[in-house]
Coordinates of C-alpha atoms in Angstrom, one line a residue:
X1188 CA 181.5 265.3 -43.8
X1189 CA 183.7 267.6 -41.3
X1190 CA 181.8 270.8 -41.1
X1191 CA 183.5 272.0 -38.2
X1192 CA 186.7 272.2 -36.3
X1193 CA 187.0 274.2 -33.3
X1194 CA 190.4 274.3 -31.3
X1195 CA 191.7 275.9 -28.0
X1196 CA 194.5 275.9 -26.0
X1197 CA 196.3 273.5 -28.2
X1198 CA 200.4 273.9 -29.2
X1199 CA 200.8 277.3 -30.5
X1200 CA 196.9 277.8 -31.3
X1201 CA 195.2 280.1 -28.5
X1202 CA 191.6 279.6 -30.0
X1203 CA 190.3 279.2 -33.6
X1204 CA 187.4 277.9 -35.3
X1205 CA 186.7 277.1 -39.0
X1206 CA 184.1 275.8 -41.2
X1207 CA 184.7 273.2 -43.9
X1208 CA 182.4 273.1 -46.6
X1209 CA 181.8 270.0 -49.6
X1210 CA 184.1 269.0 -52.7
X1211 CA 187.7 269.9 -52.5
X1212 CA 189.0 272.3 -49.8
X1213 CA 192.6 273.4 -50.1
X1214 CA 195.0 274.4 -47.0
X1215 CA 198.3 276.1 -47.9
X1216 CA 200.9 277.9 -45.2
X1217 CA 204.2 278.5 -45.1
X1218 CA 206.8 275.7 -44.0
X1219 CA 206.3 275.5 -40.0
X1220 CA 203.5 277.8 -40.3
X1221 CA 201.4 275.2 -38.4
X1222 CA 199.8 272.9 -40.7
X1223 CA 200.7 270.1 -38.6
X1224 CA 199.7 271.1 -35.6
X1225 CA 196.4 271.3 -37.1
X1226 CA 196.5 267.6 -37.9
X1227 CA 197.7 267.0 -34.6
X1228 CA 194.7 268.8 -33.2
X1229 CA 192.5 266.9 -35.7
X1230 CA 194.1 263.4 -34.4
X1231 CA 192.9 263.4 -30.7
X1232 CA 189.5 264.3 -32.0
X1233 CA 190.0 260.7 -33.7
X1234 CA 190.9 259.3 -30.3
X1235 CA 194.9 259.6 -30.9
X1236 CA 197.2 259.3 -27.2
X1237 CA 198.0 262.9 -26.2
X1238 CA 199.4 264.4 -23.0
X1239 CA 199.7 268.0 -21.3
X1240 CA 202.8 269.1 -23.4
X1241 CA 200.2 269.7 -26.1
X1242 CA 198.7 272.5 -24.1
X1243 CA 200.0 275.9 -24.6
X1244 CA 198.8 277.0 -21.6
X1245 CA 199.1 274.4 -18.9
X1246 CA 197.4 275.8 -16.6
X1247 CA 194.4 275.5 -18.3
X1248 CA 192.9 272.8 -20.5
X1249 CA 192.5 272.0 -24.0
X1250 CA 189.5 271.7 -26.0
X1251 CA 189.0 270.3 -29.3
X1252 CA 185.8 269.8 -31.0
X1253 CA 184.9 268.7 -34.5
X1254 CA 181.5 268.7 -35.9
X1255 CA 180.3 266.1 -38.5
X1256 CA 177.4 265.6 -40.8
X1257 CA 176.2 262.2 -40.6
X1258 CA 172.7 261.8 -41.8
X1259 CA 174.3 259.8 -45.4
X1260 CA 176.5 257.3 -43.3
X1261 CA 174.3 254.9 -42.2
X1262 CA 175.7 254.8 -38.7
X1263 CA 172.5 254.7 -36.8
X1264 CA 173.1 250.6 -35.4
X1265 CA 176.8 252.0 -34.3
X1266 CA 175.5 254.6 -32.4
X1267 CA 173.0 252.6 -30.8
X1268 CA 175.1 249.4 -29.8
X1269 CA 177.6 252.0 -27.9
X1270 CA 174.7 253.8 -26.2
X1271 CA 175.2 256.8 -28.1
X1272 CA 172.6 259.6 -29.1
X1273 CA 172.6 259.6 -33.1
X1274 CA 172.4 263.1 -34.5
X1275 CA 172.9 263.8 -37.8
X1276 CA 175.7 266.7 -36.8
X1277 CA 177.4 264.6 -34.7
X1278 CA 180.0 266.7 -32.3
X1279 CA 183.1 264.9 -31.1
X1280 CA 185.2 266.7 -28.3
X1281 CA 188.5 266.2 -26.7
X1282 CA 189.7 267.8 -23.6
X1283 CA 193.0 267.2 -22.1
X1284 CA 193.3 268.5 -18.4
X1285 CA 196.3 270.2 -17.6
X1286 CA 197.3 266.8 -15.4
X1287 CA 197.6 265.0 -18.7
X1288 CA 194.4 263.5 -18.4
X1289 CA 192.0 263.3 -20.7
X1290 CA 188.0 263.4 -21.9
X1291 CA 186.5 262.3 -24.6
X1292 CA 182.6 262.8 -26.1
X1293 CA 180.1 262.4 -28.7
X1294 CA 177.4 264.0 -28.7
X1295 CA 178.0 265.4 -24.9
X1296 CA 177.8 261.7 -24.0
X1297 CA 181.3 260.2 -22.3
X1298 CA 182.9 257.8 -24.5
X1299 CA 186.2 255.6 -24.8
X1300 CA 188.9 256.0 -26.8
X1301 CA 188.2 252.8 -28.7
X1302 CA 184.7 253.8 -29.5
X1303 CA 186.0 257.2 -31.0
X1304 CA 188.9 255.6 -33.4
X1305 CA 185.9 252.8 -34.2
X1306 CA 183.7 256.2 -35.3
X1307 CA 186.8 257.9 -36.8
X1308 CA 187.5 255.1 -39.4
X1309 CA 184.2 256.1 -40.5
X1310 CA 184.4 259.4 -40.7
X1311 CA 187.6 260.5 -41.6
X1312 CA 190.7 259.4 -42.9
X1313 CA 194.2 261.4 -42.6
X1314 CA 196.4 260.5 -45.1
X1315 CA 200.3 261.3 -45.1
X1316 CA 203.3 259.9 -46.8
X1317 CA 203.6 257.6 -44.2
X1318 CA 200.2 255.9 -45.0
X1319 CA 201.3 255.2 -48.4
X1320 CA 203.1 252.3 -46.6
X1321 CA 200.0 250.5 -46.6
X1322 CA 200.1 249.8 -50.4
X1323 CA 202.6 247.2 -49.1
X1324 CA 200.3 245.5 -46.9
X1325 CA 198.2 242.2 -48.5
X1326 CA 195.3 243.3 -46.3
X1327 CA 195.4 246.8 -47.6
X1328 CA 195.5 245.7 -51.3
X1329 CA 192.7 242.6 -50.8
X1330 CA 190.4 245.6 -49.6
X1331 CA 190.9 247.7 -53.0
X1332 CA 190.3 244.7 -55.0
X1333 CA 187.1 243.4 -53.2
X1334 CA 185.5 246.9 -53.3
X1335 CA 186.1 246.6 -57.2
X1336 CA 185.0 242.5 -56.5
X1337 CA 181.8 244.2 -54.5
X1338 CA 183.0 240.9 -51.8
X1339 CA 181.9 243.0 -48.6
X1340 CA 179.1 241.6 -47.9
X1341 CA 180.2 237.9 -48.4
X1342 CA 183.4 238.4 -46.4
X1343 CA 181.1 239.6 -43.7
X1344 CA 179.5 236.3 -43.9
X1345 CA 182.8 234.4 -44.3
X1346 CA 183.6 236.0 -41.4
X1347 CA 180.6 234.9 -39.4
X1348 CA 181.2 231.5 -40.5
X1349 CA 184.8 231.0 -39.6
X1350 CA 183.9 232.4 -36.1
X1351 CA 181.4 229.5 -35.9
X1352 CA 183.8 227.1 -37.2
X1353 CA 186.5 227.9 -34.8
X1354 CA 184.4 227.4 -31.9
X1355 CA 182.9 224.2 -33.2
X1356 CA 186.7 223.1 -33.4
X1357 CA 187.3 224.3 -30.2
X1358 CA 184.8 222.3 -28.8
X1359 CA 185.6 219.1 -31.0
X1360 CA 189.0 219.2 -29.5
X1361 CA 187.6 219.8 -26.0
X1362 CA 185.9 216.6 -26.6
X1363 CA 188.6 214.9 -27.5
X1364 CA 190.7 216.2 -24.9
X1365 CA 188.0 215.4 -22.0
X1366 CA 187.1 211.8 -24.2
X1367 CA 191.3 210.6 -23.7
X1368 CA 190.7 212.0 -19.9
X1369 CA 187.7 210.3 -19.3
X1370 CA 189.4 206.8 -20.5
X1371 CA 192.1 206.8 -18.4
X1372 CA 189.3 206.3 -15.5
X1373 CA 187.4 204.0 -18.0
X1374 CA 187.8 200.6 -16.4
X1375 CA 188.2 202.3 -12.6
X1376 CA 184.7 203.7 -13.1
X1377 CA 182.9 200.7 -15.0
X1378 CA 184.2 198.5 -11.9
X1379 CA 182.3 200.6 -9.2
X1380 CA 179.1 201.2 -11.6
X1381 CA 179.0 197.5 -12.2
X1382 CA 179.7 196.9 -8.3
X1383 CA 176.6 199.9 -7.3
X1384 CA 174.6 198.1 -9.9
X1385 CA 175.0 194.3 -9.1
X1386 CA 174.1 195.5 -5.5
X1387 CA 170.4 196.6 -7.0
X1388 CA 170.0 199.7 -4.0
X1389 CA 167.0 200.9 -3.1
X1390 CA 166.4 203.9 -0.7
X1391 CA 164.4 202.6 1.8
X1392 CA 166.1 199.2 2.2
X1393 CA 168.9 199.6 4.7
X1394 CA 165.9 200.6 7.5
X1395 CA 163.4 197.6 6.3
X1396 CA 167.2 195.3 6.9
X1397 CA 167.9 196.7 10.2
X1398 CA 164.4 196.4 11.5
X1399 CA 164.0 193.0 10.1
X1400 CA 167.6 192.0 12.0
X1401 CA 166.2 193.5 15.2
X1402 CA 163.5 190.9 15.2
X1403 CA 165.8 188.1 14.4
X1404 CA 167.8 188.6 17.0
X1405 CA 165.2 189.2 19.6
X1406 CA 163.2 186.6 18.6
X1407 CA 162.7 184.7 21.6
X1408 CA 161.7 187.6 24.1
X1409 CA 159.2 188.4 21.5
X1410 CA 158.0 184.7 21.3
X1411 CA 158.2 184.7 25.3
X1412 CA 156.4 188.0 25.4
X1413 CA 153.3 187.1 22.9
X1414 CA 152.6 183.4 24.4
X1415 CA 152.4 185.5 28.0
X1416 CA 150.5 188.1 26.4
X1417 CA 147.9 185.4 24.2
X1418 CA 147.8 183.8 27.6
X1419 CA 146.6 186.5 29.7
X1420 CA 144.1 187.5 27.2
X1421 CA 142.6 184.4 26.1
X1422 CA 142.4 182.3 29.6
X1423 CA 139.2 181.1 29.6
X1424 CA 138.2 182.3 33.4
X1425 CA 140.8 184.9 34.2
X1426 CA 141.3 185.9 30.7
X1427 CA 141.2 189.5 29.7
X1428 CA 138.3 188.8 27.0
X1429 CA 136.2 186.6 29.5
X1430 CA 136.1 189.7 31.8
X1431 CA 135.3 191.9 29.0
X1432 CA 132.2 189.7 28.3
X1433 CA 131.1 190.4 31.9
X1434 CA 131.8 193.8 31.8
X1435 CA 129.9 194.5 28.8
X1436 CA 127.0 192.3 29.5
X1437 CA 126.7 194.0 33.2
X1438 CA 126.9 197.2 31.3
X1439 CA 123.9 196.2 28.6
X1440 CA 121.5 195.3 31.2
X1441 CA 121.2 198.7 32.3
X1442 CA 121.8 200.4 29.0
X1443 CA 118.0 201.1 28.8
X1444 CA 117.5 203.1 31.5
X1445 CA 119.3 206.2 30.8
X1446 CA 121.3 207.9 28.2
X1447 CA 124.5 207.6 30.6
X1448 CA 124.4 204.1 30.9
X1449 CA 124.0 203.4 27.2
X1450 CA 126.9 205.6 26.5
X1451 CA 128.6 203.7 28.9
X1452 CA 127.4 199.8 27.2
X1453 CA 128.2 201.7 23.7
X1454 CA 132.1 202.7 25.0
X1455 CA 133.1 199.7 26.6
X1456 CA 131.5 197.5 23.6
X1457 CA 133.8 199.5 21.4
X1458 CA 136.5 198.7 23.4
X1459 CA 135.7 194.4 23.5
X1460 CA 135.4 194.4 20.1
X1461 CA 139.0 196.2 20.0
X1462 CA 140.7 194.1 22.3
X1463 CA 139.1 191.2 20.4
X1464 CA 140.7 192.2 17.3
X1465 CA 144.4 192.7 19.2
X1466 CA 144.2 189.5 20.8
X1467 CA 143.4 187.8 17.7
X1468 CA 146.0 189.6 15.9
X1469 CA 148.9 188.5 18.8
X1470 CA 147.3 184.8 18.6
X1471 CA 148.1 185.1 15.0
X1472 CA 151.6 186.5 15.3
X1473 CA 152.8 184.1 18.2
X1474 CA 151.6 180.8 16.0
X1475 CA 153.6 182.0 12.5
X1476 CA 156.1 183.7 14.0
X1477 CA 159.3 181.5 13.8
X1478 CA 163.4 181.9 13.7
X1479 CA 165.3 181.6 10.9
X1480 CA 169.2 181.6 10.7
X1481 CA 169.2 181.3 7.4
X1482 CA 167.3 183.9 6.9
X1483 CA 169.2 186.3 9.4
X1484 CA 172.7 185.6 7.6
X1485 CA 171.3 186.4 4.4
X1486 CA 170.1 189.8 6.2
X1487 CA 173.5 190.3 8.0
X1488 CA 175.4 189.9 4.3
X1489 CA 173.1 192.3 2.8
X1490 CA 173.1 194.7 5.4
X1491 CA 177.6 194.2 5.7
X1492 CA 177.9 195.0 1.4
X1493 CA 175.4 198.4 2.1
X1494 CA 178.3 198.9 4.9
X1495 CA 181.2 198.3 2.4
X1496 CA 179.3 200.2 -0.1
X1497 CA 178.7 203.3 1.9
X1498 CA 182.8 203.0 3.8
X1499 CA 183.9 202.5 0.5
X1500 CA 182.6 206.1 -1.5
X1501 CA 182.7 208.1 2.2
X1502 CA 178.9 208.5 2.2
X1503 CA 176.2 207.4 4.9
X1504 CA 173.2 206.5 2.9
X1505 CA 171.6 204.3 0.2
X1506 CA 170.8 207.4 -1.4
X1507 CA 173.9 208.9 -1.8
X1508 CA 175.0 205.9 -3.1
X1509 CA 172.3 205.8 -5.4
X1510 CA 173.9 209.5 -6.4
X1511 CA 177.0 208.1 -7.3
X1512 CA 175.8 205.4 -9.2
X1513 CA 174.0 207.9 -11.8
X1514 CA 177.5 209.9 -12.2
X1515 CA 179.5 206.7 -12.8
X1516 CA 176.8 206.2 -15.5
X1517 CA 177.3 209.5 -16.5
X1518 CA 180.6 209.1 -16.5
X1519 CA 180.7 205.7 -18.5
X1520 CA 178.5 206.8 -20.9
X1521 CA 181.0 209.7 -21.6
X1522 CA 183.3 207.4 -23.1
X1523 CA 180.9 204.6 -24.2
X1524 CA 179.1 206.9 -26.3
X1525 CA 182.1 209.9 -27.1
X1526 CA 182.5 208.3 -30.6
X1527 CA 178.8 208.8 -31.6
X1528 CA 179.3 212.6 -30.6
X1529 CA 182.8 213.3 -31.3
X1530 CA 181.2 211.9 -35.0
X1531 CA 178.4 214.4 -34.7
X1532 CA 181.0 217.3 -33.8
X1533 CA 183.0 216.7 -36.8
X1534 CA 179.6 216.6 -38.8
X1535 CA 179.0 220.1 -37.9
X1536 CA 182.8 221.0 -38.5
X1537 CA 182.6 219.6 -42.0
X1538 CA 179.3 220.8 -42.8
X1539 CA 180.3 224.6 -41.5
X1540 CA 183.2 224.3 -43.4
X1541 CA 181.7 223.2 -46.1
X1542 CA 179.9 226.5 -46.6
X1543 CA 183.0 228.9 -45.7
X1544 CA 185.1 227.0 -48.3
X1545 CA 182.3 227.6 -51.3
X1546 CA 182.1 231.3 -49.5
X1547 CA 185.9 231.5 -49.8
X1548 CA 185.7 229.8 -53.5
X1549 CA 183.5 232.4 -54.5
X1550 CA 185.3 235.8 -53.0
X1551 CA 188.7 234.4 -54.8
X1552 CA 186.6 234.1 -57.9
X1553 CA 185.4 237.4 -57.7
X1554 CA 188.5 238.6 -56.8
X1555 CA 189.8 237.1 -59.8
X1556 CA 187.8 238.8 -62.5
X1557 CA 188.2 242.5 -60.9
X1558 CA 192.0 242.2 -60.5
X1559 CA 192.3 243.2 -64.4
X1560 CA 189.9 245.7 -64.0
X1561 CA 192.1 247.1 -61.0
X1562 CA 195.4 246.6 -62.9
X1563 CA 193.6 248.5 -66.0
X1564 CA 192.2 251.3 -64.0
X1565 CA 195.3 252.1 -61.7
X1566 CA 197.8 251.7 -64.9
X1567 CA 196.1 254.4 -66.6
X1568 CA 195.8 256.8 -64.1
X1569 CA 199.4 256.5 -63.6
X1570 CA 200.2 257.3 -67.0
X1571 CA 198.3 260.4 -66.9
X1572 CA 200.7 261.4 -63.6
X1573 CA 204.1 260.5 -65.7
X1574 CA 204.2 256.8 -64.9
X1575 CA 203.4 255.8 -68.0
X1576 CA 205.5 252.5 -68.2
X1577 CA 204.7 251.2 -64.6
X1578 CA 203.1 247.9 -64.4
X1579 CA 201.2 245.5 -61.9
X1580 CA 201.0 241.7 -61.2
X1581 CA 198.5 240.6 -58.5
X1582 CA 199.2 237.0 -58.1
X1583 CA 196.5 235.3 -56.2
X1584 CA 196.4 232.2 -55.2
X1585 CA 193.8 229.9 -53.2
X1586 CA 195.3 228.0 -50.3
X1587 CA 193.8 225.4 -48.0
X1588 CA 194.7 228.0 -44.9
X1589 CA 191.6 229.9 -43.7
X1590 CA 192.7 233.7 -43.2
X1591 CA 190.2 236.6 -41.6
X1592 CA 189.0 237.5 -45.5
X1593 CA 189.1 234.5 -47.4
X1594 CA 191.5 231.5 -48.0
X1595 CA 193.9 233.4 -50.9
X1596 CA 197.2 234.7 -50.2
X1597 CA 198.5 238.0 -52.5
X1598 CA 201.1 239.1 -53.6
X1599 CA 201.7 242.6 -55.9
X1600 CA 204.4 243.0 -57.6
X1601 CA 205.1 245.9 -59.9
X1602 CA 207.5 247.3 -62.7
X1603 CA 208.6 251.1 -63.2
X1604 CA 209.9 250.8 -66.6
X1605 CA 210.2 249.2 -69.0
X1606 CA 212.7 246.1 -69.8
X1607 CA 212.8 245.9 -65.4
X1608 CA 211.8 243.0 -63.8
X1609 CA 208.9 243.1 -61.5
X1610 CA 209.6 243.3 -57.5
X1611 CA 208.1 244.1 -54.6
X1612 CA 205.8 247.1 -54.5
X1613 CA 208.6 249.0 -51.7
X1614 CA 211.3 248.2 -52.8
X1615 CA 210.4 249.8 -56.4
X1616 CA 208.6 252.9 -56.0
X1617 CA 210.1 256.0 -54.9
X1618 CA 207.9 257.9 -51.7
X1619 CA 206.6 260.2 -55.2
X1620 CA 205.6 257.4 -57.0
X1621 CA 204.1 256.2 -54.1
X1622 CA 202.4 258.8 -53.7
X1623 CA 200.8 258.9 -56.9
X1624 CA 199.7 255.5 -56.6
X1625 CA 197.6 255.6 -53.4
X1626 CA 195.8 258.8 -54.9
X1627 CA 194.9 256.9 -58.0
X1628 CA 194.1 254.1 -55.5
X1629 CA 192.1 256.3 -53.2
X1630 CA 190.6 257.8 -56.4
X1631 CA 189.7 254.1 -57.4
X1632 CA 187.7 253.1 -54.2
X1633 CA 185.7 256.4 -54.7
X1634 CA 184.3 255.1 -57.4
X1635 CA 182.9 251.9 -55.7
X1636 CA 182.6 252.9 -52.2
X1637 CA 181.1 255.4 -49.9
X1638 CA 184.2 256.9 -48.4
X1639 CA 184.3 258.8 -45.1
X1640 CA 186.1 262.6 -45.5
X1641 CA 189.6 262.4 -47.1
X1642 CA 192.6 264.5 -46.1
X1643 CA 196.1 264.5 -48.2
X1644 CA 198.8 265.7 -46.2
X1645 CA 201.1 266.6 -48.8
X1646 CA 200.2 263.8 -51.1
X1647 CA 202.2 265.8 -54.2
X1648 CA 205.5 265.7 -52.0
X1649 CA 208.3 265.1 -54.9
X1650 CA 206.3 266.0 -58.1
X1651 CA 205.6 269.5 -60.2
X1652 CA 204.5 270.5 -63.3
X1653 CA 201.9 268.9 -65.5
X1654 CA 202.1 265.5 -62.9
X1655 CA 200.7 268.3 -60.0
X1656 CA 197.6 269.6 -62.7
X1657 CA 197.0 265.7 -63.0
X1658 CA 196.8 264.6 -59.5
X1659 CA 194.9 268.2 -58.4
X1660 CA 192.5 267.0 -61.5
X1661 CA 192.0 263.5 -59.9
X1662 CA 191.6 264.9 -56.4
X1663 CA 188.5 267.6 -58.0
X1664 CA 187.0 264.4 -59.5
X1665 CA 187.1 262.4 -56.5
X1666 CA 185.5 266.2 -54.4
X1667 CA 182.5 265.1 -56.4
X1668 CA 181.5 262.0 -54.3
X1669 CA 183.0 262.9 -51.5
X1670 CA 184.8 265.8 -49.3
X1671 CA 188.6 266.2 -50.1
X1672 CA 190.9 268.4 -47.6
X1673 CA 194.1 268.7 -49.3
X1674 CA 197.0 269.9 -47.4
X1675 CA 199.7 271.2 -50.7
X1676 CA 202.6 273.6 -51.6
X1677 CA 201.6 273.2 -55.1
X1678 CA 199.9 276.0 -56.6
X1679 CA 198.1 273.7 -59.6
X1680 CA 196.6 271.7 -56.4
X1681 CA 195.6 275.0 -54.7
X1682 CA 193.6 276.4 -58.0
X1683 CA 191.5 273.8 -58.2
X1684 CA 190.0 273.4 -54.6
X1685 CA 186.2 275.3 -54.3
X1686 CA 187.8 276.8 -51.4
X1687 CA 191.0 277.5 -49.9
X1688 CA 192.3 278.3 -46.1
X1689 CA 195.7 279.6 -45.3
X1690 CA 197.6 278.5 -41.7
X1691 CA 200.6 281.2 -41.1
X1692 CA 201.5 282.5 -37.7
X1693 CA 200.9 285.8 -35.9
X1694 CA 202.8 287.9 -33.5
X1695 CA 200.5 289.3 -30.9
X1696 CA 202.6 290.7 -28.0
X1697 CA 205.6 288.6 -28.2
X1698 CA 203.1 285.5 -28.2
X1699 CA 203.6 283.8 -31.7
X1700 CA 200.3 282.1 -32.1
X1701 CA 198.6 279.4 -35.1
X1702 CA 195.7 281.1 -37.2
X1703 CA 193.6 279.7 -40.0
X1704 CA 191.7 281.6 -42.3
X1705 CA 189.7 281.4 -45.5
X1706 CA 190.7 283.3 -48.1
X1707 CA 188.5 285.8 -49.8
X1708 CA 189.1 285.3 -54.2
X1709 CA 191.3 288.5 -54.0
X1710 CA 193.7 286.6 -51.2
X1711 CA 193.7 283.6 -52.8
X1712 CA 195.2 285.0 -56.0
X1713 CA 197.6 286.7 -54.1
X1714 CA 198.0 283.5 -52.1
X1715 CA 198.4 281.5 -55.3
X1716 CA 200.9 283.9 -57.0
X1717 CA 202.9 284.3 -53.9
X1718 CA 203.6 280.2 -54.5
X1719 CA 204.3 280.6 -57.9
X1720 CA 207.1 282.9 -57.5
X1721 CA 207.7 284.1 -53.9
X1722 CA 207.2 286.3 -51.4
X1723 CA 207.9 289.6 -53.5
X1724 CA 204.7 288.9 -56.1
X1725 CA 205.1 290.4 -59.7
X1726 CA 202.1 290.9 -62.5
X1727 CA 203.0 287.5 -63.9
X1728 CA 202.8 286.0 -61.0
X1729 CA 199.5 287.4 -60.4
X1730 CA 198.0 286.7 -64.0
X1731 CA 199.3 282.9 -64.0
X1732 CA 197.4 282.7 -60.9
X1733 CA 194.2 284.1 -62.2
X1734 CA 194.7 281.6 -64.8
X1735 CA 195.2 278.7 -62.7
X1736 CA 192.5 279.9 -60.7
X1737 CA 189.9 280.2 -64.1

């Protein structure tokens, strides 16, 4: 509920500040007294575009704040998922600088202006004759319906679903996309995996190949170098082990004398028993070792196809090679195996939509059932504002296109009178009649929904009489579930609001300022009467609006 609106420096409004109270609140003025600059004011608190022409003072800046009483709206997750304090009065300010920049705030906390309209739809809604163009809009009329249909909640979850189905078909078609990509490479690919593969690779292979060719070809300096080597070890009188006997044994006969000496045996014992075990190893190696071309062209192919292998992908290594073989798998397996998950994808497409399409069956079902209720409800509200003889047609059909609330597409058609075809809703109604049917509209929702504060800008533009009693009777009704601002030049409106402001202008030293004031029961029978008949008020004008007023 708006409890507060505080404005300064804006159009022809120096400073003002009013407090708005529950049920219905009336504002009258004279024509170009300033009621729309009030809603102007009102709008950039609701995060409307605004520049420094809107200041009457530009040297100095404007400020408009609006205070709100939240604590019924359930807005405590909105609050928190824009990192917002929640109060339950929740102040909203707007300053625009004199350099046509501007501020906005809730709650003294900076803010966008697409977080304040987000909060404004729930707060507030202005509505003028120009709204009552959204009667005309299939969005607009599937929202009255489903509030009768109570669908909210399971076009929330519609909603949720066909988010998750478009992705899933997004990624299906990625698939598909990378699947036709991936087979023009097909055959290209399977010939260097099979090639990587055939060649069996392993890591440490190229070095073991080299080495082993290194032998090969220097096999008779090793064979020449061995026989010397077995030779100068093994002769039996200059041999290298013979004089390590003597050595040893000269060393063991005096081993027992001193600690030194047996050291010394202990050392050079250690060493005999190592040379033995080299010279038998050499002895070994120089009898088995033997050349094998064969054996050295099977190594020097090998060791060529790792050198093919590595030229051929631009790397250096059996490893890296190795590397590439796993992404050509990867690769293969791609399109080998794309079927099985492009399958699986279109699973989870079917099954999600499945579940949106039984959602979707059961919202137009819904919707079904309350469109006579709606019909019913709107066609007797309009008789009792003089349309007696208008009719609606909602046709509703369910299509196999999946739309942001459902899968039906609507169409209203309506009749004025009687013996005239139906047509479209705009190009039928008149901007009264039009009129008259958003407020039974608006009056409608009330009843179903909890809806934010409601101002009607001149709502009763084009109607009088008994129609004007009807419609301020509606708007009193409505007041009781919610708070009603209505903006009027009707006196039968004015006398039924629980209370009433005036906007008029002032001259205060040639400065011709906005004011807003609420009218004590003494001014607002003079206010009343002066709309009945004029500016120069009678006694009957006075006692009809006592009367309208009791």
């Amino acid at each position: 509920m708006l409890t507060n609106l505080s404005i300064k420096n804006y159009a022809l409004i120096d400073s003002l500040s009013v407090n708005f109270k529950d049920k219905l609140s009336i504002i009258t003025g004279e024509t170009g007294a300033g009621k729309s600059i009030l809603l102007g004011a009102l709008g950039l608190v609701l995060g409307n575009r605004a520049d420094s022409s809107t200041l009457k003072d530009t040297e100095n800046k404007c400020i408009i704040e609006a205070q709100f009483s939240i604590s019924n709206y359930l807005l405590e997750s909105f609050f928190k998922e824009n990192a917002l304090d929640f109060e339950s009065e929740t102040i909203i300010r707007r300053e625009i600088l004199p350099s046509g920049k501007s501020r906005a705030f809730i709650n003294d906390t900076p803010t966008t202006l697409q977080v304040l309209q987000a909060l404004s739809e729930k707060l507030i809604d202005v509505h003028s004759q120009h709204q009552t163009l959204q009667l005309s809009n299939s969005t607009f009329q599937f929202e009255i319906i489903d509030a009768i249909a109570n669908n909210f909640a399971k076009i929330e979850s519609y909603k949720r679903g066909l988010v998750l189905f478009n992705q899933l078909k997004k990624e299906l078609n990625q698939l598909k996309a990378t699947q036709e990509k991936a087979k023009e490479q097909y055959e290209y690919n399977l010939h260097l995996f099979d090639e990587l593969n055939k060649a069996v690779l392993k890591v440490d292979e190229q070095e073991e190949i080299e080495e082993s060719l290194d032998k090969l070809n220097n096999i008779e300096e090793i064979k020449l170098n061995l026989s010397e080597a077995q030779s100068i070890g093994l002769n039996d009188e200059i041999g290298l082990q013979t004089l390590l006997i003597s050595f040893t044994n000269n060393l063991n006969k005096i081993s027992g004398f001193s600690k030194e000496y047996k050291e010394l045996f202990d050392r050079a014992f250690s060493l005999k028993v190592e040379f033995d075990d080299i010279a038998a190893e050499v002895e070994n190696l120089n009898e088995t070792i033997d050349f094998d071309p064969s054996e050295l062209v099977k190594l020097n192919d090998r060791l060529q196809l790792i050198y093919n292998l590595q030229k051929k992908h631009g790397v250096k290594s059996i490893a890296e090679l190795l590397v590439i073989q796993e992404e050509l798998s990867v690769k293969v397996d791609a399109v080998e195996n794309s079927s099985g998950i492009i399958a699986k994808k279109e699973n989870e497409v079917k099954s999600v939509a499945e579940k949106i399409d039984e959602l979707a069956k059961t919202i137009f079902q819904q919707r079904e059932k309350a469109i006579p209720v709606l019909v019913k409800k709107l066609e007797k509200s309009l008789s009792n504002l003089g349309m007696e003889n208008t009719r609606f047609q909602f046709k509703l059909t369910h299509s196999n296109q999946y739309f942001v609330n459902g899968k039906d597409e609507l169409q209203l058609l309506i009749s004025a009178n009687k013996g005239v075809n139906f047509g479209e809703l705009k190009k039928i109604a008149s901007g009264g009649e039009m009129s008259r049917i958003m407020l039974s509209v608006k009056a409608i929702l009330s009843e179903y929904l909890k809806l934010p504060t409601i101002i009607f800008d001149e709502i009763d533009t084009g109607v009088s009489g008994d129609i004007s009693q009807k419609m301020a009777e509606i708007m009193q009704q409505m007041s009781e579930n919610m708070q009603v601002i209505s903006i009027t030049h009707l006196p039968q409106i004015a006398a039924k609001g629980k209370q009433h402001y005036k906007v008029y202008k002032q001259d205060i030293a040639n400065n011709i300022v906005t004011k807003l004031i609420e009218l004590t029961e003494d001014e607002r029978i003079n206010e009343i009467a002066e709309m009945l008949g004029g500016k120069n008020i009678t006694t009957t004008a006075i006692e009809h609006a006592k009367e309208l007023l009791s």
